[in-house]
Amino acid sequence: MAVSMRDVDSAFHGAGQKPGIEIWRIENFQPAPVPKSSYGNFFTGDAYLILKTTSLRNGAIRHDIHYWLGKDTTQDEAGTAAIKTVELDAALGGRAVQYREVQGHETEKFLSYFKPCIFPQTRWGGIWLQVPFARSSLNHDDIFILDTDSKIFQFNGLNSSIQERAKALEVVQFIKDTYHDGKCEVAAVDDGKLMADAEAGEFWGYFGGFAPLPRKPASEIDKHVENFIAKLLCVNKGQLKVIEADKLTRKLLDTYKCYLLDCGVEVFVWMGRNTSLDERKAASSAAEDLLREPNRQRTHVIRIIEGFETVMFRSKFDVWPQTTEVGLSEDARGKVAALLKRQGFNVKGLNKATPVKEEPQPYIDCTGNLQVWRVNGKEKTLLSTPDVSKFYSGDCYVFQYTYPGEDKEEHLVGTWFGKKSILKRTSSILLSYKMVESLKFQAAQARIYEGKEPVQFFSIFQSFTVFKGGLSSGYINFLKESDTVDDTYSEEGLALFRVQGSGPDNMQAIQVEPVASSLNSSYCYILHSASTLFTWTGSLTTPEDQELVERQLDVIKPNIQSRTHKREGTESEHFWSLLGGKCEYPSRKVSKEPESDPHLFSCTFLKVQVTEIFHFTQDDLMTEDIFILDCHSDIFVWVGQHVDLKNKLEAFNIGEKYLECDFLLEKLSRKTPIFCVMEGNEPPFFTRFFTWDSAKATMHGNSFQRKLAIVKNGVTPTSDKPRRRTPTSYGGRSSVPDKSQRSRSMSFSPDRVRVRGRSPAFNALAANFENPNARNLSTPPPVVRKIYPKSFTPDSIKLAPRSTAIAKLTASFEQPKVHIMPKSVKVSSDVNKLKPAVSTRQTATSMSTRIEALTIQEDLKEDEAEDEEGLIIFPYDRVKITSTNPVSGIDVTKRETYLSSIEFKEKFGMTKETFYKLPKWRQNKLKLTLELF
């Protein structure tokens, strides 16, 4: 495309030269820069251009352009924004992907620039007008935030998910920090709780009292999208012509034309590289005209230049050839830069950044303890220390690596599949699963194939050798049954090894076919036959490469003193005769692909329907879900603590299905390494992709409960997650280091009071009240506790006086609340001024009551106490609504949970387990009858 600077607005001077965001607002049909202090605030009557510049790991610069249209934007302003977007792309060299954003229906990519959200404003007063302040605006499907002078309410629709509720709390946090200086109360109101909760009553009071909410009907827009069939249209002089074809293929797109691919929810504008700027503007205008049809308000427009097609666009075609990414040629780049420079533009933004050439780092402590087993049928054999890094292609291996972590020992359990080990892989998987199970699933797992080993694997083994053939009984049986020639390595036989690596801590010797075509000028080799030993160095190798040969000789042929060294070009006849004669061989090194930018996907269980999360952070990892982190060279499957066991066991299958589906169209190998990471046990080579807070990974509760506690408390609470005991070794070398080398998590005190089934808070109290000789009962801990109770040290448990113990336990409970349960709520000016005062004496009295209840429970028989594990028990007369002596500080929506199993069955006529299987309406009806609701 020929670029004329007369067609490029001067407001775009110097745009896109630095990573970050730049925003322009359309004023009088011209783009005007927006101050950075106003980023994220958009007026509903205006149109904006947003440029996102990203510096990729490979040194390239990527531009994404969005034009945002407020709901009150005029058609003329919308058209101007579309045209100016094309001009901005031209000023950047014609390679940017362009997106049309409509208020209320923005793409996830666009919203990720302004976390936690954007704030559309009117011209008059800057008031947020998301929905009218009326009960009719509420529904069961969405989440609403009500901001008052002293309290922020989050109303969670009945059909909203935990993940959606947790995300909404990020907006609550923003409002609290920005407009209340972080000093206001936060309340969560769940749809359906009626007036039983004080905060729910206060919330509904703002709307004149509670009333049922209508169901949200399916819109005509949703029905239109569901029934839409994609079609390809050619733009010719502003007119659209449908392209008739049985299948969508790349061959349908002509480089001299522009096309629209209408997919219903998205319209793609594809612009050939040989089209003019006017033709591209005409195509953009045609797309705007298309969206004026009924039910197209939510449609996104994405404009793409030939050669820079997005994954989403390519996935719409039945056939799309696999091509390398097309970059702007240096000649073309120079011409564009020279043209812009003559016009007075700064052209630094067009210069491709120099890629950072760094050796991949393992991001794992390599001083830990390694144990390796060879798989023999359904059993495994521990390898001795000299053989721990010697693998055979016909075998499978299981390894466990224990290394010091931040505050505890970390574990990595993995399987290594040789290229000829297909028959034994199932056994390897089962054996590794048993090892992870014995570690209480507190280990990262890896599934690795020969030839695709990640840098962490090589760094752990440091010196690694792969021999041909196999030693396991399974491989031997395979040879017998298949009548295959045994090519297992023999010290006296003919063998050729390629030596590779980055240094003494990361070097490998791989046995290859002993033929001349296996040589490569970029590597060093070891060739031996009986007592003959050659070393061969390619002409492109470095002194560091040659040093690795000397080190590997000590592993492969430690007892041979004499050998002959040959440089490339000085080989003898004997050397070539051992390799079957001289022939051509490659000279270029098989370069490792540079580390690419990672992509994070949320995953639908088993179906592996993924949704990409842009500009992801640790907070995007929801404890109820499974996520896939695609790093190209390897992938991680992150599993939340609250994922059910069935889906946890499918983690590797989900990873393999992801590779099979190839969502990013990267043509990744099906043998790409897969790491399975459990929440709370993330290894450093996973957390390096985030700004990681280990305290968040060990918090209690679901995603919503965790974030609610942070929003209310203002900081991330410290978890009381107990330190793990040292795992059992599988024989051979112990996985337990010397005392001097133990991590902090391995320290313990023999004086620590440990009572089966109790929480840390109760143990702290028990240490001060119980007789050491008393019988060890399983006493239920208090149910009304903070999601993140305080942790206690052994010394504080042993030495703290009675009053201190009471105070510590008090800190783990919720503060008493004022429960308002009137039939109707009237709003008064003092509604936000009700703040119950809690004195130390009142707290002590309340604690005495709780301690008394705990003491009563200690006298119950042991089986009954275990049945109530995790709950504090109160008599029925104290938990019912009409009680004359009610219990304070309990969850009033779940009064029945405070009854013992015996009393529960007596009142309800069934067990708790049976009760909670009933429909919700049936539960509420029974509770209402018993004055518990």
mmCIF file of N, CA and C in Angstrom, residues 386 389-390 463 465 467 489 491 499 507 509 526 533 535 547-561 563:
data_model
loop_
_atom_site.group_PDB
_atom_site.id
_atom_site.type_symbol
_atom_site.label_atom_id
_atom_site.label_comp_id
_atom_site.label_asym_id
_atom_site.label_seq_id
_atom_site.Cartn_x
_atom_site.Cartn_y
_atom_site.Cartn_z
ATOM 1 N N PRO A 386 25.197 -43.863 40.096
ATOM 2 C CA PRO A 386 25.944 -43.687 38.832
ATOM 3 C C PRO A 386 25.054 -43.749 37.592
ATOM 4 N N SER A 389 21.234 -40.776 35.631
ATOM 5 C CA SER A 389 21.025 -39.902 34.468
ATOM 6 C C SER A 389 21.270 -40.619 33.157
ATOM 7 N N LYS A 390 21.216 -41.952 33.170
ATOM 8 C CA LYS A 390 21.410 -42.740 31.953
ATOM 9 C C LYS A 390 20.095 -43.393 31.565
ATOM 10 N N SER A 463 23.931 -33.661 33.900
ATOM 11 C CA SER A 463 24.539 -34.475 32.838
ATOM 12 C C SER A 463 23.551 -35.581 32.483
ATOM 13 N N THR A 465 22.288 -38.605 29.570
ATOM 14 C CA THR A 465 22.695 -39.443 28.443
ATOM 15 C C THR A 465 21.528 -40.320 28.013
ATOM 16 N N PHE A 467 20.666 -43.566 25.611
ATOM 17 C CA PHE A 467 21.192 -44.696 24.834
ATOM 18 C C PHE A 467 20.079 -45.308 23.997
ATOM 19 N N TYR A 489 22.348 -50.303 23.363
ATOM 20 C CA TYR A 489 23.740 -49.853 23.442
ATOM 21 C C TYR A 489 24.633 -50.880 24.125
ATOM 22 N N GLU A 491 28.832 -51.251 25.294
ATOM 23 C CA GLU A 491 30.089 -50.526 25.460
ATOM 24 C C GLU A 491 31.145 -50.972 24.453
ATOM 25 N N VAL A 499 26.898 -34.496 21.237
ATOM 26 C CA VAL A 499 27.044 -33.800 22.508
ATOM 27 C C VAL A 499 26.458 -32.396 22.368
ATOM 28 N N MET A 507 24.203 -30.443 30.181
ATOM 29 C CA MET A 507 24.851 -31.056 29.014
ATOM 30 C C MET A 507 24.257 -32.441 28.782
ATOM 31 N N ALA A 509 24.338 -36.092 26.095
ATOM 32 C CA ALA A 509 24.942 -36.925 25.051
ATOM 33 C C ALA A 509 23.839 -37.839 24.530
ATOM 34 N N ILE A 526 31.031 -38.042 19.782
ATOM 35 C CA ILE A 526 31.887 -39.109 20.310
ATOM 36 C C ILE A 526 31.554 -40.371 19.519
ATOM 37 N N LEU A 533 38.394 -45.027 19.816
ATOM 38 C CA LEU A 533 37.608 -43.892 20.299
ATOM 39 C C LEU A 533 38.003 -42.627 19.541
ATOM 40 N N THR A 535 36.856 -38.417 18.896
ATOM 41 C CA THR A 535 36.026 -37.243 19.173
ATOM 42 C C THR A 535 36.097 -36.356 17.948
ATOM 43 N N GLU A 547 34.554 -28.373 25.297
ATOM 44 C CA GLU A 547 34.786 -28.750 26.693
ATOM 45 C C GLU A 547 33.760 -29.779 27.159
ATOM 46 N N LEU A 548 32.523 -29.670 26.646
ATOM 47 C CA LEU A 548 31.477 -30.620 27.039
ATOM 48 C C LEU A 548 31.811 -32.037 26.579
ATOM 49 N N VAL A 549 32.522 -32.157 25.444
ATOM 50 C CA VAL A 549 32.924 -33.482 24.966
ATOM 51 C C VAL A 549 33.825 -34.166 25.985
ATOM 52 N N GLU A 550 34.777 -33.417 26.510
ATOM 53 C CA GLU A 550 35.687 -33.984 27.497
ATOM 54 C C GLU A 550 34.927 -34.476 28.729
ATOM 55 N N ARG A 551 33.936 -33.714 29.132
ATOM 56 C CA ARG A 551 33.160 -34.104 30.314
ATOM 57 C C ARG A 551 32.307 -35.336 30.037
ATOM 58 N N GLN A 552 31.731 -35.420 28.842
ATOM 59 C CA GLN A 552 30.881 -36.565 28.525
ATOM 60 C C GLN A 552 31.676 -37.844 28.313
ATOM 61 N N LEU A 553 32.946 -37.708 27.948
ATOM 62 C CA LEU A 553 33.802 -38.900 27.830
ATOM 63 C C LEU A 553 33.909 -39.617 29.172
ATOM 64 N N ASP A 554 33.916 -38.842 30.264
ATOM 65 C CA ASP A 554 34.007 -39.451 31.594
ATOM 66 C C ASP A 554 32.771 -40.268 31.928
ATOM 67 N N VAL A 555 31.664 -39.971 31.242
ATOM 68 C CA VAL A 555 30.415 -40.704 31.494
ATOM 69 C C VAL A 555 30.313 -41.922 30.585
ATOM 70 N N ILE A 556 30.635 -41.741 29.302
ATOM 71 C CA ILE A 556 30.435 -42.816 28.326
ATOM 72 C C ILE A 556 31.606 -43.795 28.300
ATOM 73 N N LYS A 557 32.815 -43.295 28.301
ATOM 74 C CA LYS A 557 34.004 -44.153 28.249
ATOM 75 C C LYS A 557 35.005 -43.723 29.321
ATOM 76 N N PRO A 558 34.689 -43.953 30.577
ATOM 77 C CA PRO A 558 35.558 -43.454 31.650
ATOM 78 C C PRO A 558 36.900 -44.177 31.753
ATOM 79 N N ASN A 559 36.998 -45.405 31.201
ATOM 80 C CA ASN A 559 38.212 -46.209 31.412
ATOM 81 C C ASN A 559 39.177 -46.185 30.232
ATOM 82 N N ILE A 560 38.805 -45.543 29.143
ATOM 83 C CA ILE A 560 39.705 -45.485 27.989
ATOM 84 C C ILE A 560 40.532 -44.211 28.060
ATOM 85 N N GLN A 561 41.846 -44.365 28.034
ATOM 86 C CA GLN A 561 42.753 -43.233 28.166
ATOM 87 C C GLN A 561 43.125 -42.627 26.822
ATOM 88 N N ARG A 563 42.551 -41.712 22.825
ATOM 89 C CA ARG A 563 41.499 -41.429 21.852
ATOM 90 C C ARG A 563 42.079 -40.504 20.788
#
